[in-house]
Backbone as XML, in Angstrom:
<?xml version="1.0"?>
<chain id="A" units="angstrom">
  <residue number="1" name="MET">
    <atom name="N" x="-28.498" y="128.820" z="92.840"/>
    <atom name="CA" x="-29.856" y="128.442" z="92.522"/>
    <atom name="C" x="-29.907" y="127.068" z="91.852"/>
  </residue>
  <residue number="2" name="PHE">
    <atom name="N" x="-28.992" y="126.805" z="90.909"/>
    <atom name="CA" x="-28.997" y="125.545" z="90.200"/>
    <atom name="C" x="-27.933" y="124.587" z="90.718"/>
  </residue>
  <residue number="3" name="GLY">
    <atom name="N" x="-27.155" y="125.041" z="91.672"/>
    <atom name="CA" x="-26.097" y="124.205" z="92.196"/>
    <atom name="C" x="-24.863" y="124.272" z="91.307"/>
  </residue>
  <residue number="4" name="LYS">
    <atom name="N" x="-23.755" y="123.914" z="91.895"/>
    <atom name="CA" x="-22.492" y="124.011" z="91.166"/>
    <atom name="C" x="-22.483" y="123.061" z="89.965"/>
  </residue>
  <residue number="5" name="GLY">
    <atom name="N" x="-22.172" y="123.630" z="88.802"/>
    <atom name="CA" x="-22.083" y="122.833" z="87.591"/>
    <atom name="C" x="-23.415" y="122.528" z="86.929"/>
  </residue>
  <residue number="6" name="ALA">
    <atom name="N" x="-24.519" y="122.855" z="87.592"/>
    <atom name="CA" x="-25.834" y="122.582" z="87.005"/>
    <atom name="C" x="-26.197" y="123.689" z="86.036"/>
  </residue>
  <residue number="7" name="SER">
    <atom name="N" x="-26.976" y="123.340" z="85.058"/>
    <atom name="CA" x="-27.380" y="124.312" z="84.051"/>
    <atom name="C" x="-28.886" y="124.284" z="83.879"/>
  </residue>
  <residue number="8" name="PRO">
    <atom name="N" x="-29.521" y="125.465" z="83.846"/>
    <atom name="CA" x="-30.962" y="125.493" z="83.622"/>
    <atom name="C" x="-31.305" y="125.150" z="82.179"/>
  </residue>
  <residue number="9" name="LEU">
    <atom name="N" x="-30.321" y="125.045" z="81.312"/>
    <atom name="CA" x="-30.576" y="124.826" z="79.894"/>
    <atom name="C" x="-30.751" y="123.357" z="79.536"/>
  </residue>
  <residue number="10" name="LYS">
    <atom name="N" x="-30.100" y="122.471" z="80.256"/>
    <atom name="CA" x="-30.035" y="121.078" z="79.836"/>
    <atom name="C" x="-31.393" y="120.410" z="79.694"/>
  </residue>
  <residue number="11" name="ALA">
    <atom name="N" x="-32.291" y="120.596" z="80.634"/>
    <atom name="CA" x="-33.553" y="119.874" z="80.610"/>
    <atom name="C" x="-34.603" y="120.529" z="79.730"/>
  </residue>
  <residue number="12" name="LYS">
    <atom name="N" x="-34.477" y="121.814" z="79.451"/>
    <atom name="CA" x="-35.575" y="122.515" z="78.812"/>
    <atom name="C" x="-35.350" y="122.897" z="77.361"/>
  </residue>
  <residue number="13" name="VAL">
    <atom name="N" x="-34.134" y="122.976" z="76.910"/>
    <atom name="CA" x="-33.866" y="123.431" z="75.549"/>
    <atom name="C" x="-33.527" y="122.225" z="74.685"/>
  </residue>
  <residue number="14" name="PRO">
    <atom name="N" x="-34.262" y="122.033" z="73.574"/>
    <atom name="CA" x="-33.987" y="120.884" z="72.710"/>
    <atom name="C" x="-32.570" y="120.924" z="72.146"/>
  </residue>
  <residue number="15" name="GLU">
    <atom name="N" x="-32.080" y="119.757" z="71.810"/>
    <atom name="CA" x="-30.759" y="119.648" z="71.203"/>
    <atom name="C" x="-30.722" y="120.410" z="69.886"/>
  </residue>
  <residue number="16" name="SER">
    <atom name="N" x="-29.543" y="120.867" z="69.510"/>
    <atom name="CA" x="-29.411" y="121.594" z="68.252"/>
    <atom name="C" x="-29.765" y="120.704" z="67.065"/>
  </residue>
  <residue number="17" name="GLY">
    <atom name="N" x="-29.657" y="119.389" z="67.219"/>
    <atom name="CA" x="-30.055" y="118.462" z="66.156"/>
    <atom name="C" x="-31.536" y="118.567" z="65.847"/>
  </residue>
  <residue number="18" name="TYR">
    <atom name="N" x="-32.341" y="118.772" z="66.882"/>
    <atom name="CA" x="-33.782" y="118.933" z="66.696"/>
    <atom name="C" x="-34.076" y="120.238" z="65.966"/>
  </residue>
  <residue number="19" name="ILE">
    <atom name="N" x="-33.366" y="121.284" z="66.337"/>
    <atom name="CA" x="-33.538" y="122.580" z="65.669"/>
    <atom name="C" x="-33.118" y="122.461" z="64.205"/>
  </residue>
  <residue number="20" name="HIS">
    <atom name="N" x="-32.025" y="121.775" z="63.960"/>
    <atom name="CA" x="-31.573" y="121.563" z="62.577"/>
    <atom name="C" x="-32.618" y="120.770" z="61.787"/>
  </residue>
  <residue number="21" name="LYS">
    <atom name="N" x="-33.206" y="119.763" z="62.423"/>
    <atom name="CA" x="-34.247" y="118.965" z="61.765"/>
    <atom name="C" x="-35.445" y="119.842" z="61.409"/>
  </residue>
  <residue number="22" name="LEU">
    <atom name="N" x="-35.858" y="120.700" z="62.324"/>
    <atom name="CA" x="-36.958" y="121.626" z="62.041"/>
    <atom name="C" x="-36.604" y="122.550" z="60.882"/>
  </residue>
  <residue number="23" name="ASP">
    <atom name="N" x="-35.410" y="123.115" z="60.919"/>
    <atom name="CA" x="-34.953" y="123.994" z="59.829"/>
    <atom name="C" x="-34.996" y="123.275" z="58.480"/>
  </residue>
  <residue number="24" name="THR">
    <atom name="N" x="-34.521" y="122.042" z="58.467"/>
    <atom name="CA" x="-34.488" y="121.260" z="57.232"/>
    <atom name="C" x="-35.899" y="120.980" z="56.726"/>
  </residue>
  <residue number="25" name="GLU">
    <atom name="N" x="-36.784" y="120.603" z="57.634"/>
    <atom name="CA" x="-38.169" y="120.316" z="57.245"/>
    <atom name="C" x="-38.880" y="121.577" z="56.756"/>
  </residue>
  <residue number="26" name="ILE">
    <atom name="N" x="-38.625" y="122.693" z="57.420"/>
    <atom name="CA" x="-39.210" y="123.974" z="56.996"/>
    <atom name="C" x="-38.748" y="124.323" z="55.588"/>
  </residue>
  <residue number="27" name="GLU">
    <atom name="N" x="-37.470" y="124.187" z="55.342"/>
    <atom name="CA" x="-36.933" y="124.519" z="54.018"/>
    <atom name="C" x="-37.515" y="123.609" z="52.941"/>
  </residue>
  <residue number="28" name="ALA">
    <atom name="N" x="-37.629" y="122.319" z="53.229"/>
    <atom name="CA" x="-38.189" y="121.377" z="52.251"/>
    <atom name="C" x="-39.650" y="121.712" z="51.942"/>
  </residue>
  <residue number="29" name="LEU">
    <atom name="N" x="-40.426" y="122.012" z="52.976"/>
    <atom name="CA" x="-41.832" y="122.375" z="52.762"/>
    <atom name="C" x="-41.954" y="123.692" z="52.007"/>
  </residue>
  <residue number="30" name="ARG">
    <atom name="N" x="-41.098" y="124.640" z="52.346"/>
    <atom name="CA" x="-41.128" y="125.936" z="51.667"/>
    <atom name="C" x="-40.846" y="125.765" z="50.175"/>
  </residue>
  <residue number="31" name="GLU">
    <atom name="N" x="-39.835" y="124.956" z="49.853"/>
    <atom name="CA" x="-39.500" y="124.705" z="48.448"/>
    <atom name="C" x="-40.635" y="123.983" z="47.727"/>
  </residue>
  <residue number="32" name="ARG">
    <atom name="N" x="-41.213" y="123.004" z="48.398"/>
    <atom name="CA" x="-42.327" y="122.248" z="47.800"/>
    <atom name="C" x="-43.527" y="123.154" z="47.537"/>
  </residue>
  <residue number="33" name="LEU">
    <atom name="N" x="-43.845" y="123.992" z="48.504"/>
    <atom name="CA" x="-44.959" y="124.925" z="48.358"/>
    <atom name="C" x="-44.689" y="125.912" z="47.221"/>
  </residue>
  <residue number="34" name="HIS">
    <atom name="N" x="-43.476" y="126.425" z="47.168"/>
    <atom name="CA" x="-43.106" y="127.367" z="46.113"/>
    <atom name="C" x="-43.228" y="126.724" z="44.729"/>
  </residue>
  <residue number="35" name="ARG">
    <atom name="N" x="-42.694" y="125.508" z="44.594"/>
    <atom name="CA" x="-42.774" y="124.809" z="43.299"/>
    <atom name="C" x="-44.224" y="124.569" z="42.891"/>
  </residue>
  <residue number="36" name="LEU">
    <atom name="N" x="-45.029" y="124.149" z="43.838"/>
    <atom name="CA" x="-46.430" y="123.845" z="43.560"/>
    <atom name="C" x="-47.183" y="125.074" z="43.065"/>
  </residue>
  <residue number="37" name="VAL">
    <atom name="N" x="-46.995" y="126.189" z="43.741"/>
    <atom name="CA" x="-47.736" y="127.406" z="43.402"/>
    <atom name="C" x="-47.132" y="128.112" z="42.185"/>
  </residue>
  <residue number="38" name="SER">
    <atom name="N" x="-45.815" y="128.150" z="42.082"/>
    <atom name="CA" x="-45.213" y="128.868" z="40.952"/>
    <atom name="C" x="-45.424" y="128.139" z="39.628"/>
  </residue>
  <residue number="39" name="SER">
    <atom name="N" x="-45.522" y="126.823" z="39.666"/>
    <atom name="CA" x="-45.751" y="126.073" z="38.429"/>
    <atom name="C" x="-47.196" y="126.200" z="37.952"/>
  </residue>
  <residue number="40" name="ASN">
    <atom name="N" x="-48.099" y="126.441" z="38.886"/>
    <atom name="CA" x="-49.507" y="126.560" z="38.528"/>
    <atom name="C" x="-50.208" y="127.435" z="39.575"/>
  </residue>
  <residue number="41" name="PRO">
    <atom name="N" x="-50.262" y="128.740" z="39.354"/>
    <atom name="CA" x="-50.848" y="129.659" z="40.340"/>
    <atom name="C" x="-52.280" y="129.322" z="40.754"/>
  </residue>
  <residue number="42" name="SER">
    <atom name="N" x="-53.005" y="128.610" z="39.908"/>
    <atom name="CA" x="-54.374" y="128.239" z="40.290"/>
    <atom name="C" x="-54.381" y="127.239" z="41.450"/>
  </residue>
  <residue number="43" name="GLN">
    <atom name="N" x="-53.231" y="126.634" z="41.743"/>
    <atom name="CA" x="-53.105" y="125.702" z="42.867"/>
    <atom name="C" x="-53.204" y="126.402" z="44.225"/>
  </residue>
  <residue number="44" name="LEU">
    <atom name="N" x="-53.087" y="127.725" z="44.195"/>
    <atom name="CA" x="-53.045" y="128.491" z="45.437"/>
    <atom name="C" x="-54.235" y="128.208" z="46.352"/>
  </residue>
  <residue number="45" name="ARG">
    <atom name="N" x="-55.374" y="127.893" z="45.785"/>
    <atom name="CA" x="-56.587" y="127.692" z="46.589"/>
    <atom name="C" x="-56.928" y="126.223" z="46.812"/>
  </residue>
  <residue number="46" name="THR">
    <atom name="N" x="-56.002" y="125.348" z="46.549"/>
    <atom name="CA" x="-56.286" y="123.919" z="46.711"/>
    <atom name="C" x="-56.035" y="123.461" z="48.142"/>
  </residue>
  <residue number="47" name="LEU">
    <atom name="N" x="-56.623" y="122.326" z="48.470"/>
    <atom name="CA" x="-56.442" y="121.740" z="49.795"/>
    <atom name="C" x="-54.973" y="121.372" z="50.034"/>
  </residue>
  <residue number="48" name="ALA">
    <atom name="N" x="-54.299" y="120.888" z="49.013"/>
    <atom name="CA" x="-52.887" y="120.500" z="49.161"/>
    <atom name="C" x="-52.028" y="121.694" z="49.569"/>
  </residue>
  <residue number="49" name="VAL">
    <atom name="N" x="-52.263" y="122.837" z="48.947"/>
    <atom name="CA" x="-51.502" y="124.044" z="49.287"/>
    <atom name="C" x="-51.856" y="124.499" z="50.696"/>
  </residue>
  <residue number="50" name="TYR">
    <atom name="N" x="-53.127" y="124.440" z="51.040"/>
    <atom name="CA" x="-53.551" y="124.825" z="52.386"/>
    <atom name="C" x="-52.871" y="123.942" z="53.432"/>
  </residue>
  <residue number="51" name="GLU">
    <atom name="N" x="-52.858" y="122.641" z="53.195"/>
    <atom name="CA" x="-52.238" y="121.718" z="54.154"/>
    <atom name="C" x="-50.735" y="121.964" z="54.279"/>
  </residue>
  <residue number="52" name="LEU">
    <atom name="N" x="-50.062" y="122.172" z="53.150"/>
    <atom name="CA" x="-48.623" y="122.476" z="53.195"/>
    <atom name="C" x="-48.367" y="123.777" z="53.941"/>
  </residue>
  <residue number="53" name="SER">
    <atom name="N" x="-49.164" y="124.775" z="53.641"/>
    <atom name="CA" x="-49.002" y="126.081" z="54.271"/>
    <atom name="C" x="-49.246" y="126.010" z="55.778"/>
  </residue>
  <residue number="54" name="THR">
    <atom name="N" x="-50.269" y="125.274" z="56.167"/>
    <atom name="CA" x="-50.582" y="125.114" z="57.590"/>
    <atom name="C" x="-49.458" y="124.379" z="58.311"/>
  </residue>
  <residue number="55" name="ARG">
    <atom name="N" x="-48.946" y="123.320" z="57.703"/>
    <atom name="CA" x="-47.832" y="122.571" z="58.296"/>
    <atom name="C" x="-46.598" y="123.463" z="58.425"/>
  </residue>
  <residue number="56" name="LEU">
    <atom name="N" x="-46.338" y="124.246" z="57.392"/>
    <atom name="CA" x="-45.206" y="125.169" z="57.408"/>
    <atom name="C" x="-45.365" y="126.200" z="58.524"/>
  </residue>
  <residue number="57" name="ASP">
    <atom name="N" x="-46.554" y="126.760" z="58.659"/>
    <atom name="CA" x="-46.825" y="127.713" z="59.744"/>
    <atom name="C" x="-46.581" y="127.083" z="61.109"/>
  </residue>
  <residue number="58" name="ASP">
    <atom name="N" x="-47.053" y="125.848" z="61.289"/>
    <atom name="CA" x="-46.872" y="125.153" z="62.568"/>
    <atom name="C" x="-45.392" y="124.954" z="62.893"/>
  </residue>
  <residue number="59" name="LEU">
    <atom name="N" x="-44.624" y="124.536" z="61.897"/>
    <atom name="CA" x="-43.191" y="124.304" z="62.126"/>
    <atom name="C" x="-42.448" y="125.600" z="62.418"/>
  </residue>
  <residue number="60" name="ILE">
    <atom name="N" x="-42.792" y="126.655" z="61.694"/>
    <atom name="CA" x="-42.149" y="127.951" z="61.929"/>
    <atom name="C" x="-42.485" y="128.454" z="63.328"/>
  </residue>
  <residue number="61" name="THR">
    <atom name="N" x="-43.737" y="128.302" z="63.735"/>
    <atom name="CA" x="-44.144" y="128.710" z="65.085"/>
    <atom name="C" x="-43.387" y="127.914" z="66.139"/>
  </residue>
  <residue number="62" name="ARG">
    <atom name="N" x="-43.264" y="126.606" z="65.933"/>
    <atom name="CA" x="-42.529" y="125.754" z="66.881"/>
    <atom name="C" x="-41.067" y="126.181" z="66.969"/>
  </residue>
  <residue number="63" name="LEU">
    <atom name="N" x="-40.451" y="126.431" z="65.817"/>
    <atom name="CA" x="-39.048" y="126.845" z="65.794"/>
    <atom name="C" x="-38.855" y="128.180" z="66.511"/>
  </residue>
  <residue number="64" name="GLN">
    <atom name="N" x="-39.719" y="129.134" z="66.255"/>
    <atom name="CA" x="-39.604" y="130.440" z="66.899"/>
    <atom name="C" x="-39.831" y="130.337" z="68.407"/>
  </residue>
  <residue number="65" name="THR">
    <atom name="N" x="-40.757" y="129.474" z="68.819"/>
    <atom name="CA" x="-41.002" y="129.255" z="70.247"/>
    <atom name="C" x="-39.758" y="128.676" z="70.915"/>
  </residue>
  <residue number="66" name="ILE">
    <atom name="N" x="-39.144" y="127.700" z="70.273"/>
    <atom name="CA" x="-37.924" y="127.093" z="70.813"/>
    <atom name="C" x="-36.810" y="128.127" z="70.914"/>
  </residue>
  <residue number="67" name="LYS">
    <atom name="N" x="-36.653" y="128.933" z="69.877"/>
    <atom name="CA" x="-35.612" y="129.964" z="69.903"/>
    <atom name="C" x="-35.869" y="130.978" z="71.015"/>
  </residue>
  <residue number="68" name="GLN">
    <atom name="N" x="-37.130" y="131.345" z="71.230"/>
    <atom name="CA" x="-37.460" y="132.290" z="72.298"/>
    <atom name="C" x="-37.197" y="131.669" z="73.666"/>
  </residue>
  <residue number="69" name="GLU">
    <atom name="N" x="-37.587" y="130.394" z="73.837"/>
    <atom name="CA" x="-37.320" y="129.706" z="75.101"/>
    <atom name="C" x="-35.821" y="129.632" z="75.363"/>
  </residue>
  <residue number="70" name="HIS">
    <atom name="N" x="-35.058" y="129.339" z="74.328"/>
    <atom name="CA" x="-33.603" y="129.274" z="74.466"/>
    <atom name="C" x="-33.055" y="130.629" z="74.916"/>
  </residue>
  <residue number="71" name="SER">
    <atom name="N" x="-33.544" y="131.680" z="74.291"/>
    <atom name="CA" x="-33.113" y="133.033" z="74.651"/>
    <atom name="C" x="-33.462" y="133.340" z="76.108"/>
  </residue>
  <residue number="72" name="ASN">
    <atom name="N" x="-34.666" y="132.965" z="76.523"/>
    <atom name="CA" x="-35.086" y="133.190" z="77.912"/>
    <atom name="C" x="-34.235" y="132.393" z="78.889"/>
  </residue>
  <residue number="73" name="HIS">
    <atom name="N" x="-33.932" y="131.127" z="78.543"/>
    <atom name="CA" x="-33.111" y="130.295" z="79.420"/>
    <atom name="C" x="-31.686" y="130.824" z="79.515"/>
  </residue>
  <residue number="74" name="MET">
    <atom name="N" x="-31.173" y="131.336" z="78.405"/>
    <atom name="CA" x="-29.827" y="131.915" z="78.433"/>
    <atom name="C" x="-29.796" y="133.130" z="79.351"/>
  </residue>
  <residue number="75" name="ALA">
    <atom name="N" x="-30.828" y="133.956" z="79.290"/>
    <atom name="CA" x="-30.888" y="135.135" z="80.157"/>
    <atom name="C" x="-30.960" y="134.705" z="81.620"/>
  </residue>
  <residue number="76" name="THR">
    <atom name="N" x="-31.757" y="133.683" z="81.914"/>
    <atom name="CA" x="-31.867" y="133.171" z="83.286"/>
    <atom name="C" x="-30.527" y="132.622" z="83.755"/>
  </residue>
  <residue number="77" name="PHE">
    <atom name="N" x="-29.869" y="131.859" z="82.899"/>
    <atom name="CA" x="-28.574" y="131.281" z="83.223"/>
    <atom name="C" x="-27.554" y="132.379" z="83.518"/>
  </residue>
  <residue number="78" name="GLN">
    <atom name="N" x="-27.534" y="133.415" z="82.682"/>
    <atom name="CA" x="-26.597" y="134.517" z="82.883"/>
    <atom name="C" x="-26.909" y="135.271" z="84.173"/>
  </residue>
  <residue number="79" name="ASP">
    <atom name="N" x="-28.193" y="135.461" z="84.473"/>
    <atom name="CA" x="-28.574" y="136.111" z="85.729"/>
    <atom name="C" x="-28.088" y="135.299" z="86.922"/>
  </residue>
  <residue number="80" name="CYS">
    <atom name="N" x="-28.230" y="133.976" z="86.846"/>
    <atom name="CA" x="-27.785" y="133.104" z="87.938"/>
    <atom name="C" x="-26.273" y="133.162" z="88.101"/>
  </residue>
  <residue number="81" name="GLU">
    <atom name="N" x="-25.561" y="133.159" z="86.995"/>
    <atom name="CA" x="-24.103" y="133.241" z="87.072"/>
    <atom name="C" x="-23.670" y="134.557" z="87.697"/>
  </residue>
  <residue number="82" name="ARG">
    <atom name="N" x="-24.329" y="135.653" z="87.321"/>
    <atom name="CA" x="-23.984" y="136.958" z="87.891"/>
    <atom name="C" x="-24.273" y="136.982" z="89.389"/>
  </residue>
  <residue number="83" name="SER">
    <atom name="N" x="-25.423" y="136.439" z="89.794"/>
    <atom name="CA" x="-25.766" y="136.482" z="91.216"/>
    <atom name="C" x="-24.831" y="135.592" z="92.029"/>
  </residue>
  <residue number="84" name="GLU">
    <atom name="N" x="-24.373" y="134.471" z="91.457"/>
    <atom name="CA" x="-23.440" y="133.598" z="92.170"/>
    <atom name="C" x="-22.057" y="134.226" z="92.266"/>
  </residue>
  <residue number="85" name="SER">
    <atom name="N" x="-21.667" y="135.013" z="91.269"/>
    <atom name="CA" x="-20.343" y="135.628" z="91.310"/>
    <atom name="C" x="-20.302" y="136.792" z="92.294"/>
  </residue>
  <residue number="86" name="VAL">
    <atom name="N" x="-21.466" y="137.349" z="92.630"/>
    <atom name="CA" x="-21.541" y="138.450" z="93.592"/>
    <atom name="C" x="-21.374" y="137.930" z="95.009"/>
  </residue>
  <residue number="87" name="LYS">
    <atom name="N" x="-21.768" y="136.678" z="95.251"/>
    <atom name="CA" x="-21.719" y="136.097" z="96.605"/>
    <atom name="C" x="-20.321" y="135.942" z="97.108"/>
  </residue>
</chain>
């Protein structure tokens, strides 16, 4: 299906460096949000907390989407390898 030596993963799955960058940014935002709210709980309803929380949600959603796509591509790749080995 993909030809000899071709991989369905190369074009569609981001490099692990991008995933690491997302992880790092998520952790930094999480720590910043935690510090902001734990130092002053009344900050919970501020625009700054809302914006941080929304950005954090977006990054987590993006990371989970990438991980799911990677999982799907791996399953497709394995299916292709199995079907080629049967031939």
